[in-house]
Amino acid sequence: MGARTSNYVAETRWGKWLDERLPIGRVVKNQFIDYPTPRNLNYLWTFGGILTLILVGQIATGVVLAMHYQPSATGAFNSIEQIRRDVNYGWMLRNFHAVGASMFFFAVYIHIFRGFYYGSYKAPREVLWILGVLIMLLMMATAFMGYTLPWGQMSFWGVTVITNLFSALDTIVNGLGTAVVEWLWGGYAVSGVTLNRFFSLHYLLPFVLTGVVGLHIWALHIVGQNNPTGLDLKEPTDCVPMHPYATSKDAVGIFAFLLLYAWFVFFVPDYLGHADNYIEANPLVTPPHIVPEWYFLPFYAILRAFTSSFLGIPLGQYAKLCGVVAMFSAVIIIAFAPWLDTSRIRSAKYRPIFKWFFWFFVFTCVSLGYLGSKPAEGVYVVAAQIFTVCYFLFFLVAMPIVGLIETPRRLPRSITESVLSKGGAGLPSGAAAAPETR
């Protein structure tokens, strides 16, 4: 985005005084009112605003819930139930917070898939993309620690299983993994000490997340928004002011999303949870099937896909370590998308081959999520291994090779041309754009 001359003029004497010392009004007008927004954005671009709104809501409800929560092995479970029954509107605050975590991940996954489809990771938005991946990692850490706090059976055994993954480091350096696990637990087993430190970090990380979100928005306003064509802003007619055009569109999308959010909160608040978590944590009784929250299931499936034999390849004692490495790599590899994709075209709208690979990638992620919810046995393990391979092939094979061999469709000359042409597609070669009617 090129430099823009500000037309902000403070209307009051106090406003002029403040503008000379701390130009808040000027920043708001330039960055959130007059900010040039591509005129062809669709409702998938609303999820950035939705995520910001949910983050604010999660912090607000979390602060209030923390006032009534007891981070101890003897009081945590009962304090959650007390919040639901005895605190004024506690049931609503708890539901908003619990459902909000699911809505947060639902929105961020759509946000990421939209970025893949329209090439929002390509230059000059590499730093913007990496900050987005960092946000997702912080979200995962925050959500994992938050899932521990109800201190139900699934919470207790979930944290036991996941933290115990670090014991795989013993295969590299004898005793290293055990030392890391005991350091995380604060002892020789998951206990109230573990719960207390996870509660502390769960309270802290959202504020760290907010800081990274601020950097993400800052980077966005430096390089500008991508759009469905993937073209840069070339003409004054390619963009419109953020307010009222983009803000009114976002308001409609946010309202529709809040209806879905409210339906879960008021009618089926426990639908996305697990029934075993309403049983108080018991270290002596293991649930028959330990599963994390739904938004972790694809990565959980990748973790469990590595057994003693992976598609006929014997792994032996290294199976656990391979699973842990693959699970973390599945997230981190997303950050390398700007350099793995070799195509000069951003949007899959003009990439006929990549478009099919993208939708197969979406199918792969959904399938891994389904397999993560099933027992790690029989055909489920084999299917998880196949889809794990497909997941990494998308990044390591499809993205580099497809960009070299496919012939993209002709791009429109500008965003304005794509808007004025029928269906928003590029005009045939040699065709002229229709005049704009007013």
Coordinates of C-alpha atoms in Angstrom, one line a residue, residues 91-102 260-275:
W91 CA -24.5 -20.3 33.5
M92 CA -24.6 -17.8 30.6
L93 CA -21.0 -16.6 31.2
R94 CA -19.7 -20.1 31.3
N95 CA -21.6 -21.1 28.2
F96 CA -20.5 -18.0 26.3
H97 CA -16.9 -18.8 27.2
A98 CA -17.0 -22.5 26.5
V99 CA -18.9 -22.2 23.2
G100 CA -16.8 -19.2 22.4
A101 CA -13.6 -21.3 22.3
S102 CA -15.3 -23.6 19.7
L260 CA -25.3 -19.4 15.3
Y261 CA -23.2 -18.6 18.4
A262 CA -26.4 -17.8 20.4
W263 CA -28.1 -21.0 19.3
F264 CA -25.3 -23.1 20.8
V265 CA -25.1 -21.0 23.9
F266 CA -28.8 -21.0 24.8
F267 CA -30.0 -24.3 23.3
V268 CA -27.1 -26.8 23.0
P269 CA -24.2 -25.5 25.1
D270 CA -22.7 -28.9 25.8
Y271 CA -23.1 -30.3 22.3
L272 CA -19.5 -29.7 21.4
G273 CA -18.1 -31.0 24.7
H274 CA -17.8 -34.5 26.1
A275 CA -20.1 -36.2 28.6

